Amino acid sequence: MKLKEVVILSKRLSEISSIKEKINLLLDFFSKLKKEEFKIAISLLIGKAPYGKLQLGLKSLSNFFSLKEGEDSVELLEIDNILKELSKIKGAGSQRRKLNIVYNLFRKLSQIEREFFLLFIIGEVRQGVSKGILKKAISKFLNIKEEEIDEISLRRGDFLDMVDNLLSLEFETLKEFSFQVFKPFLSMLGVIIHTLEDLPKGSYAVEYKVDGIRIQVHKKGNDVRIFSRNLRDITTNLLEIKEIIKNWNGDFVLDGEAVVFDRENRIIPFQDIISIVARKKREKVSSIKPIFFDIVYKDGEQLFKYKNSERWKILKETVPEDFLIKRIETDKKEEIERFFHQSIEEGNEGIMIKKIDSPYFIGSRKNYWFKLKKVYTLDLVILEAEWGHGRRKNWLSDFLLGCLSRDGKKFLPLGKTFKGLSDSEFEEITKILLTKKIEEKENGIVVKPELVVEVDFSEIVRSPFYESGYALRFARIRRIRSDKDVNDIAKIDDIESIFKEFRRKKGDLV
């Protein structure tokens, strides 16, 4: 099969809303694929490079669009080989070598194929087909229950790897493939809620949500390996944690966070933790420690289907108390609210709320775990906007936000967001911003700083990339404030005040 057929399918999927129609389109598409093309086809559809990130940006690739269009498409297996080759290129001159390979590919592609492949490279493929819809289609195509596909995802650890193995092995052989220590899998995720009113009634385990690095720790004998949430082996980055764990009794697989404490036993900000852990060469930091909240394997027994309360009991028998997350169990929302404020006051992001009888569900946001975080809200102004990709390609959907300087005479940028608005609101905001355009910029426009928006965010961090010196973390636009004047927006004093409040509760290694 050729790339153009994937591009045509992607366009059709983006134009329909019916899940049933999407699945029927995918079934017809699957029937035309060769077995060895299946993984690369799914990879293109979900917008995930099968052999790791390509580290190529929009700016470096945009010049390729001026090339004369190719007359024929490219086979999917050729695309697969190119992606393998790109993933292997490292070191000095790697950017130039990668661009040469992509240049030779773009010469063969039509304009619409180039647009699709560019979005794929930068991770912006959007055609209205989620992994969930793909799973349903694969389930029907192979006549396998979705639950059994979930089981295979658990064992294989990666969606694309699971797809590849479903096609390359007999299904019965796959079912016999057992869980393995040192084979990482996707961690369970929580559904974001914005208020406790969104929380269903029930009994819950409520835990501090610390702002660390998510880790999955596998131990067998004296061998300990630590994996990131992206399944990357980061043991060498966290040798302090390996040293702590290697003498603990038993074989196990734990889920937790890596954090760094200051002298007053407060956790330092995530940004600072990353800067320490990511260094290739660094001295030992004795205050790097793990905090665990779940266990899914112990001494030969898988615990994924055990209730949360049962897994917690086993975890407490496995991990010393100093390395356990702070936790309560309750069915009362007022107790959850008190625990939330206590967590925030101690410098954490918020809380995780977990159904007491929930299993451990791999890599999904089921209604078993909920995430409630502290949210700040400010009125800010839009300074620039970029055109979206995929489904949003006709809308301005990536906005540079700004506040006022101390004297109110200048606008200072605070970072970008593309989150929060509905399709109708994106359409509305695009019309408004186009009337305020000052000049064109690469893939977007600079606008008169007049449109005020209400913005939610969870944190402010220092940033060398913006004139303000700060950037918002997890920002999302709540609504357009047509009732507000630009002189009513937040000033840099407000930004600094929130930053200082946050840092006051967090640790500091200095």
Coordinates of C-alpha atoms in Angstrom, one line a residue:
M1 CA 0.0 0.0 0.0
K2 CA 1.1 3.6 -0.7
L3 CA 1.1 6.6 1.6
K4 CA -1.6 8.4 -0.4
E5 CA -4.2 5.8 0.7
V6 CA -3.4 6.6 4.4
V7 CA -3.8 10.3 3.6
I8 CA -7.1 9.7 1.8
L9 CA -8.4 7.6 4.8
S10 CA -7.2 10.3 7.3
K11 CA -9.1 13.0 5.4
R12 CA -12.3 10.9 5.3
L13 CA -12.0 10.1 9.0
S14 CA -11.7 13.8 9.9
E15 CA -14.9 14.5 8.0
I16 CA -17.3 12.1 9.8
S17 CA -18.4 12.0 13.4
S18 CA -20.0 8.6 13.6
I19 CA -17.9 6.1 15.4
K20 CA -19.6 3.3 13.5
E21 CA -18.7 4.8 10.2
K22 CA -15.1 5.4 11.3
I23 CA -14.8 1.7 12.3
N24 CA -16.2 0.6 9.0
L25 CA -13.8 2.7 7.1
L26 CA -10.9 1.3 9.2
L27 CA -12.1 -2.3 8.6
D28 CA -12.1 -1.7 4.8
F29 CA -8.6 -0.1 5.1
F30 CA -7.2 -3.0 7.2
S31 CA -8.4 -5.6 4.6
K32 CA -6.2 -4.0 2.0
L33 CA -3.0 -4.0 4.2
K34 CA -0.3 -6.6 4.0
K35 CA 0.6 -8.0 7.4
E36 CA 4.0 -6.3 7.5
E37 CA 2.4 -2.9 6.7
F38 CA 0.0 -2.9 9.6
K39 CA 2.3 -1.4 12.2
I40 CA 3.5 1.5 10.1
A41 CA -0.1 2.2 8.9
I42 CA -1.4 2.4 12.5
S43 CA 1.7 4.5 13.4
L44 CA 0.8 7.0 10.8
L45 CA -2.9 7.1 11.9
I46 CA -2.1 7.8 15.5
G47 CA 0.7 10.2 14.7
K48 CA 3.4 8.3 16.7
A49 CA 6.8 7.5 15.2
P50 CA 7.3 3.8 15.7
Y51 CA 11.0 4.0 16.5
G52 CA 11.2 7.1 18.7
K53 CA 10.9 10.9 18.3
L54 CA 12.5 12.3 15.1
Q55 CA 13.7 15.6 16.6
L56 CA 12.8 17.6 13.5
G57 CA 10.9 20.9 13.7
L58 CA 8.4 22.7 11.6
K59 CA 10.8 25.5 10.6
S60 CA 13.5 23.2 9.3
L61 CA 11.0 21.3 7.1
S62 CA 8.9 24.2 5.7
N63 CA 11.2 24.9 2.8
F64 CA 10.5 21.5 1.4
F65 CA 7.0 22.5 0.3
S66 CA 8.5 24.6 -2.6
L67 CA 9.7 21.4 -4.2
K68 CA 8.1 20.2 -7.4
E69 CA 5.4 17.7 -6.5
G70 CA 6.1 14.0 -7.0
E71 CA 4.1 12.1 -9.6
D72 CA 3.8 8.9 -7.7
S73 CA 3.3 8.0 -4.0
V74 CA 5.6 6.1 -1.8
E75 CA 5.1 2.6 -0.4
L76 CA 4.4 2.3 3.3
L77 CA 7.3 -0.1 3.8
E78 CA 9.6 2.5 2.3
I79 CA 8.3 5.0 4.9
D80 CA 8.9 2.5 7.6
N81 CA 12.5 2.0 6.5
I82 CA 13.1 5.8 6.3
L83 CA 11.7 6.2 9.9
K84 CA 14.1 3.4 11.1
E85 CA 17.0 5.1 9.4
L86 CA 16.1 8.5 10.9
S87 CA 15.9 7.0 14.4
K88 CA 19.4 5.6 14.2
I89 CA 21.1 8.9 13.3
K90 CA 22.8 10.5 16.3
G91 CA 25.6 12.9 17.2
A92 CA 27.3 15.7 15.3
G93 CA 25.7 16.7 12.0
S94 CA 22.6 14.5 12.7
Q95 CA 20.2 17.3 11.9
R96 CA 21.7 17.8 8.4
R97 CA 21.7 14.1 7.7
K98 CA 18.1 13.7 8.8
L99 CA 17.0 16.6 6.6
N100 CA 18.8 15.1 3.6
I101 CA 16.8 11.9 4.0
V102 CA 13.5 13.8 4.5
Y103 CA 14.3 16.0 1.4
N104 CA 14.7 13.0 -0.8
L105 CA 11.4 11.6 0.5
F106 CA 9.5 14.9 0.0
R107 CA 10.6 15.1 -3.6
K108 CA 8.5 12.0 -4.3
L109 CA 5.3 13.2 -2.5
S110 CA 2.3 15.2 -3.5
Q111 CA 1.5 18.4 -1.6
I112 CA -1.3 16.8 0.4
E113 CA 1.1 13.9 1.3
R114 CA 3.8 16.4 2.4
E115 CA 1.3 18.2 4.6
F116 CA 0.2 14.9 6.3
F117 CA 3.8 13.6 6.7
L118 CA 4.9 17.0 8.2
L119 CA 2.2 16.8 10.8
F120 CA 3.2 13.2 11.5
I121 CA 6.9 14.3 12.0
I122 CA 6.0 17.1 14.4
G123 CA 3.4 15.0 16.3
E124 CA 0.3 17.0 15.2
V125 CA -1.7 14.4 13.3
R126 CA -5.4 15.0 14.1
Q127 CA -8.0 13.1 12.1
G128 CA -10.6 12.1 14.7
V129 CA -9.5 8.6 15.3
S130 CA -8.3 7.7 18.8
K131 CA -6.5 4.6 20.0
G132 CA -9.9 3.6 21.5
I133 CA -11.6 3.6 18.1
L134 CA -8.6 1.8 16.5
K135 CA -8.8 -0.8 19.2
K136 CA -12.5 -1.4 18.4
A137 CA -11.7 -1.7 14.7
I138 CA -8.7 -4.1 15.4
S139 CA -10.9 -6.1 17.7
K140 CA -13.5 -6.6 14.9
F141 CA -11.0 -7.2 12.2
L142 CA -9.2 -9.9 14.1
N143 CA -12.3 -11.2 15.9
I144 CA -10.7 -10.7 19.3
K145 CA -12.4 -9.3 22.3
E146 CA -11.3 -5.7 23.3
E147 CA -10.6 -7.0 26.8
E148 CA -8.1 -9.5 25.4
I149 CA -6.4 -6.8 23.4
D150 CA -6.1 -4.8 26.7
E151 CA -4.4 -7.9 28.2
I152 CA -1.9 -8.1 25.3
S153 CA -1.3 -4.3 25.7
L154 CA -0.4 -5.0 29.3
R155 CA 2.1 -7.7 28.4
R156 CA 3.6 -5.9 25.4
G157 CA 3.7 -2.5 27.1
D158 CA 3.2 -0.4 23.9
F159 CA 0.3 0.1 21.6
L160 CA 2.3 -0.2 18.3
D161 CA 4.2 -3.2 19.7
M162 CA 0.9 -4.8 20.6
V163 CA -0.4 -4.2 17.0
D164 CA 2.7 -5.6 15.5
N165 CA 2.6 -8.7 17.6
L166 CA -1.1 -9.3 17.1
L167 CA -0.4 -9.6 13.4
S168 CA 3.0 -11.4 13.5
L169 CA 2.1 -14.1 16.0
E170 CA -0.7 -16.5 16.4
F171 CA -3.2 -15.1 18.9
E172 CA -3.1 -18.2 21.1
T173 CA 0.7 -17.9 21.3
L174 CA 0.3 -14.2 22.4
K175 CA -2.2 -15.2 25.1
E176 CA 0.4 -17.6 26.5
F177 CA 3.0 -14.8 26.6
S178 CA 3.3 -13.9 30.3
F179 CA 4.1 -10.7 32.1
Q180 CA 7.9 -10.2 32.6
V181 CA 9.8 -8.3 35.1
F182 CA 12.1 -5.7 33.4
K183 CA 9.5 -5.4 30.5
P184 CA 7.9 -2.0 31.2
F185 CA 4.2 -1.3 30.5
L186 CA 2.2 1.9 30.3
S187 CA 1.3 3.3 33.7
M188 CA -2.3 3.8 34.8
L189 CA -3.6 7.3 34.4
G190 CA -6.2 9.5 36.1
V191 CA -9.2 11.5 34.8
I192 CA -8.9 15.2 35.5
I193 CA -11.7 16.7 37.5
H194 CA -12.0 20.4 38.3
T195 CA -14.2 20.2 41.4
L196 CA -15.2 17.6 43.9
E197 CA -18.8 18.0 42.5
D198 CA -17.5 16.0 39.5
L199 CA -16.6 13.1 41.7
P200 CA -19.1 10.2 41.7
K201 CA -20.2 8.9 45.1
G202 CA -18.2 6.0 46.5
S203 CA -15.4 4.9 48.8
Y204 CA -11.9 6.2 47.8
A205 CA -8.3 6.1 48.6
V206 CA -7.1 9.7 48.5
E207 CA -3.4 10.4 48.1
Y208 CA -1.1 13.4 47.8
K209 CA -0.2 14.2 44.2
V210 CA 3.5 15.1 44.4
D211 CA 5.1 16.9 41.5
G212 CA 7.9 14.4 40.7
I213 CA 9.0 12.2 37.9
R214 CA 6.7 9.2 37.3
I215 CA 8.7 6.0 37.7
Q216 CA 8.1 2.3 37.3
V217 CA 10.6 0.2 39.4
H218 CA 11.3 -3.4 38.6
K219 CA 13.3 -5.6 41.0
K220 CA 14.4 -9.2 40.7
G221 CA 17.0 -10.5 43.1
N222 CA 19.5 -7.6 43.5
D223 CA 18.9 -6.3 40.0
V224 CA 16.8 -3.1 39.9
R225 CA 15.7 -1.1 36.8
I226 CA 13.8 2.1 36.7
F227 CA 11.6 3.1 33.7
S228 CA 10.0 6.5 32.8
R229 CA 6.3 6.9 32.0
N230 CA 7.4 6.7 28.3
L231 CA 8.9 3.2 29.0
R232 CA 12.5 4.5 28.7
D233 CA 15.1 2.9 31.0
I234 CA 16.3 5.8 33.2
T235 CA 18.2 3.6 35.8
T236 CA 21.5 5.4 35.2
N237 CA 19.8 8.8 35.9
L238 CA 18.5 7.6 39.2
L239 CA 21.2 5.4 40.7
E240 CA 20.4 6.9 44.1
I241 CA 17.0 5.2 44.0
K242 CA 18.5 1.9 42.8
E243 CA 20.8 1.9 45.8
I244 CA 17.9 2.5 48.1
I245 CA 15.8 -0.3 46.7
K246 CA 18.3 -3.1 45.8
N247 CA 18.4 -4.5 49.4
W248 CA 14.6 -4.5 49.9
N249 CA 13.2 -8.1 50.2
G250 CA 11.5 -9.8 47.4
D251 CA 10.9 -9.4 43.7
F252 CA 8.4 -6.7 42.7
V253 CA 7.2 -4.0 40.3
L254 CA 6.2 -0.6 41.8
D255 CA 4.6 2.5 40.6
G256 CA 5.6 5.9 42.0
E257 CA 7.4 9.2 41.7
A258 CA 11.0 10.2 42.0
V259 CA 11.4 13.4 44.0
V260 CA 14.1 15.6 45.5
F261 CA 13.9 17.0 49.1
D262 CA 15.5 20.1 50.5
R263 CA 17.0 20.4 53.9
E264 CA 13.6 21.1 55.5
N265 CA 12.2 17.9 53.9
R266 CA 10.2 19.8 51.3
I267 CA 9.9 18.5 47.7
I268 CA 11.6 20.9 45.2
P269 CA 9.7 22.0 42.1
F270 CA 9.5 19.6 39.1
Q271 CA 11.5 22.0 36.9
D272 CA 14.4 21.7 39.3
I273 CA 14.1 18.0 39.7
I274 CA 14.3 17.5 35.9
S275 CA 17.3 19.7 35.7
I276 CA 19.2 17.6 38.3
V277 CA 18.2 14.2 37.1
A278 CA 18.7 14.9 33.4
R279 CA 22.4 15.9 33.8
K280 CA 24.7 13.4 32.1
K281 CA 27.4 14.0 34.7
R282 CA 26.5 14.9 38.2
E283 CA 27.5 14.3 41.8
K284 CA 25.4 11.9 43.9
V285 CA 22.3 13.7 45.4
S286 CA 21.4 12.0 48.6
S287 CA 18.0 13.7 48.8
I288 CA 16.7 12.0 45.6
K289 CA 14.1 9.5 46.9
P290 CA 11.2 7.5 45.5
I291 CA 7.6 7.8 46.8
F292 CA 5.4 4.8 45.9
F293 CA 1.7 4.5 45.6
D294 CA 1.1 1.1 43.9
I295 CA 2.4 -2.4 43.4
V296 CA 1.4 -4.7 40.5
Y297 CA 3.7 -7.7 40.9
K298 CA 5.2 -9.4 44.0
D299 CA 7.2 -12.6 44.2
G300 CA 5.8 -14.3 41.1
E301 CA 2.2 -13.1 41.5
Q302 CA 0.6 -10.5 39.2
L303 CA -1.6 -8.0 41.1
F304 CA -3.2 -6.0 38.3
K305 CA -6.7 -7.4 39.0
Y306 CA -6.4 -7.0 42.8
K307 CA -8.5 -4.2 44.4
N308 CA -6.6 -1.0 45.2
S309 CA -7.0 -1.6 48.9
E310 CA -5.5 -5.1 48.6
R311 CA -2.6 -3.8 46.5
W312 CA -2.0 -1.1 49.1
K313 CA -1.8 -3.7 51.9
I314 CA 0.8 -5.6 49.9
L315 CA 2.7 -2.4 49.1
K316 CA 2.9 -1.5 52.8
E317 CA 4.4 -5.0 53.5
T318 CA 7.0 -4.4 50.7
V319 CA 8.1 -0.8 51.0
P320 CA 9.3 1.0 54.1
E321 CA 6.9 3.6 55.5
D322 CA 9.2 6.5 54.7
F323 CA 8.8 5.8 51.0
L324 CA 5.0 5.5 50.9
I325 CA 2.7 8.3 49.6
K326 CA 0.6 10.0 52.2
R327 CA -2.9 8.5 52.0
I328 CA -6.4 8.4 53.6
E329 CA -9.4 6.2 52.8
T330 CA -12.9 7.8 53.0
D331 CA -16.3 8.1 51.4
K332 CA -16.9 11.6 52.6
K333 CA -16.3 14.6 50.3
E334 CA -15.6 17.0 53.1
E335 CA -12.7 14.8 54.3
I336 CA -11.4 14.7 50.7
E337 CA -11.6 18.5 50.5
R338 CA -9.7 18.9 53.8
F339 CA -7.0 16.5 52.6
F340 CA -6.8 18.4 49.3
H341 CA -6.1 21.7 51.1
Q342 CA -3.6 20.0 53.3
S343 CA -1.7 18.6 50.3
I344 CA -1.7 22.1 48.6
E345 CA -0.4 23.7 51.8
E346 CA 2.4 21.3 51.9
G347 CA 3.5 22.3 48.4
N348 CA 2.0 19.5 46.3
E349 CA 0.0 19.7 43.1
G350 CA -3.2 18.4 44.5
I351 CA -4.6 14.9 45.2
M352 CA -5.3 11.6 43.4
I353 CA -8.6 10.1 44.2
K354 CA -8.8 6.3 43.6
K355 CA -11.8 3.9 43.8
I356 CA -11.0 1.6 46.7
D357 CA -12.0 -1.5 44.8
S358 CA -10.4 -0.5 41.4
P359 CA -8.0 -2.8 39.5
Y360 CA -4.8 -1.4 37.9
F361 CA -5.7 -0.7 34.3
I362 CA -2.8 -0.2 31.9
G363 CA -2.3 3.1 30.1
S364 CA -5.9 4.3 30.3
R365 CA -7.9 7.0 31.9
K366 CA -10.8 5.0 33.2
N367 CA -13.2 6.3 35.9
Y368 CA -11.1 4.5 38.5
W369 CA -8.6 7.2 39.3
F370 CA -9.3 11.0 39.4
K371 CA -6.9 13.9 39.6
L372 CA -7.7 17.2 41.3
K373 CA -5.2 19.9 41.2
K374 CA -4.8 23.5 42.4
V375 CA -5.8 25.9 39.7
Y376 CA -5.0 29.6 39.4
T377 CA -7.1 31.9 37.1
L378 CA -6.0 35.2 35.6
D379 CA -7.2 37.5 32.8
L380 CA -4.6 37.8 30.1
V381 CA -4.4 39.1 26.5
I382 CA -3.6 37.3 23.3
L383 CA -0.5 38.6 21.6
E384 CA 0.0 36.2 18.7
A385 CA -1.8 33.2 17.2
E386 CA -0.8 30.2 15.0
W387 CA -2.9 28.2 12.6
G388 CA -3.8 24.8 13.8
H389 CA -3.1 21.4 12.2
G390 CA -5.4 18.5 11.1
R391 CA -8.9 19.1 12.2
R392 CA -8.0 22.7 13.4
K393 CA -6.1 23.7 10.3
N394 CA -8.7 26.4 9.4
W395 CA -8.6 28.0 12.8
L396 CA -6.1 30.0 14.8
S397 CA -5.6 27.6 17.7
D398 CA -2.2 28.2 19.4
F399 CA -2.2 31.4 21.3
L400 CA 0.7 33.4 22.9
L401 CA -0.6 34.9 26.1
G402 CA 0.6 38.0 27.8
C403 CA 0.3 40.2 30.9
L404 CA 1.0 43.9 31.5
S405 CA 4.4 45.3 32.6
R406 CA 4.6 46.9 36.1
D407 CA 4.0 50.3 34.7
G408 CA 1.2 49.1 32.4
K409 CA 2.8 50.4 29.3
K410 CA 4.1 47.1 27.8
F411 CA 2.8 43.5 27.2
L412 CA 5.0 40.7 28.4
P413 CA 4.6 37.1 27.0
L414 CA 3.9 34.2 29.3
G415 CA 3.9 31.2 26.9
K416 CA 1.4 29.5 24.6
T417 CA -1.7 27.3 24.9
F418 CA -4.0 25.6 22.5
K419 CA -6.3 24.0 25.1
G420 CA -9.7 24.8 26.6
L421 CA -11.9 26.0 23.7
S422 CA -14.6 24.2 21.9
D423 CA -14.7 24.0 18.1
S424 CA -17.3 26.8 17.9
E425 CA -15.1 29.0 20.2
F426 CA -12.0 28.3 18.1
E427 CA -14.1 29.5 15.1
E428 CA -15.3 32.6 17.0
I429 CA -11.8 33.5 18.3
T430 CA -10.3 33.1 14.8
K431 CA -12.8 35.6 13.3
I432 CA -12.1 38.1 16.1
L433 CA -8.3 37.8 15.9
L434 CA -8.2 38.2 12.1
T435 CA -9.8 41.6 12.5
K436 CA -7.0 42.6 14.9
K437 CA -4.1 41.3 12.7
I438 CA -1.0 43.6 12.7
E439 CA 1.3 41.4 10.6
E440 CA 1.9 37.8 9.3
K441 CA 4.4 35.5 11.0
E442 CA 5.5 32.0 10.3
N443 CA 2.3 29.9 10.3
G444 CA 0.3 32.6 12.1
I445 CA -0.3 36.3 12.9
V446 CA 0.7 39.0 15.3
V447 CA -2.4 40.8 16.7
K448 CA -3.3 44.0 18.4
P449 CA -3.3 43.2 22.1
E450 CA -7.0 43.7 22.7
L451 CA -8.7 40.3 23.1
V452 CA -8.9 39.4 26.8
V453 CA -9.2 35.7 27.8
E454 CA -9.7 34.1 31.2
V455 CA -6.9 31.5 31.7
D456 CA -6.6 28.6 34.1
F457 CA -3.1 27.2 34.9
S458 CA -1.5 25.1 37.6
E459 CA 1.8 26.7 38.1
I460 CA 4.2 29.5 37.1
V461 CA 7.9 28.6 36.3
R462 CA 10.9 30.7 35.4
S463 CA 11.6 30.8 31.7
P464 CA 14.5 32.2 29.7
F465 CA 12.4 32.1 26.5
Y466 CA 10.0 34.9 27.3
E467 CA 10.6 38.5 28.1
S468 CA 8.5 38.3 31.3
G469 CA 11.0 35.7 32.6
Y470 CA 8.1 33.4 33.4
A471 CA 5.9 30.8 31.7
L472 CA 2.5 29.3 32.7
R473 CA 2.3 25.5 33.2
F474 CA -0.7 23.5 31.9
A475 CA -2.5 26.7 30.8
R476 CA -5.9 26.5 29.2
I477 CA -8.3 29.2 28.1
R478 CA -11.6 29.1 30.1
R479 CA -13.5 31.7 28.1
I480 CA -13.3 34.9 26.1
R481 CA -13.8 38.0 28.3
S482 CA -15.5 40.4 25.8
D483 CA -16.7 42.3 28.9
K484 CA -13.1 43.1 30.0
D485 CA -10.8 45.9 28.8
V486 CA -7.1 45.1 28.2
N487 CA -6.2 47.4 31.1
D488 CA -8.0 45.0 33.4
I489 CA -5.6 42.1 32.8
A490 CA -3.0 40.8 35.2
K491 CA 0.3 42.6 35.6
I492 CA 3.7 41.1 36.1
D493 CA 3.3 41.8 39.8
D494 CA 0.5 39.3 39.9
I495 CA 2.6 36.7 38.1
E496 CA 5.5 37.2 40.5
S497 CA 3.2 37.0 43.5
I498 CA 1.8 33.6 42.4
F499 CA 5.3 32.4 41.6
K500 CA 6.5 33.4 45.1
E501 CA 3.5 31.8 46.8
F502 CA 4.1 28.5 45.0
R503 CA 7.8 28.5 45.7
R504 CA 7.2 29.4 49.4
K505 CA 5.5 26.0 49.8
K506 CA 8.1 24.1 47.7
G507 CA 11.6 23.1 48.6
D508 CA 14.8 24.8 47.6
L509 CA 18.2 23.2 47.3
V510 CA 20.0 26.5 47.5

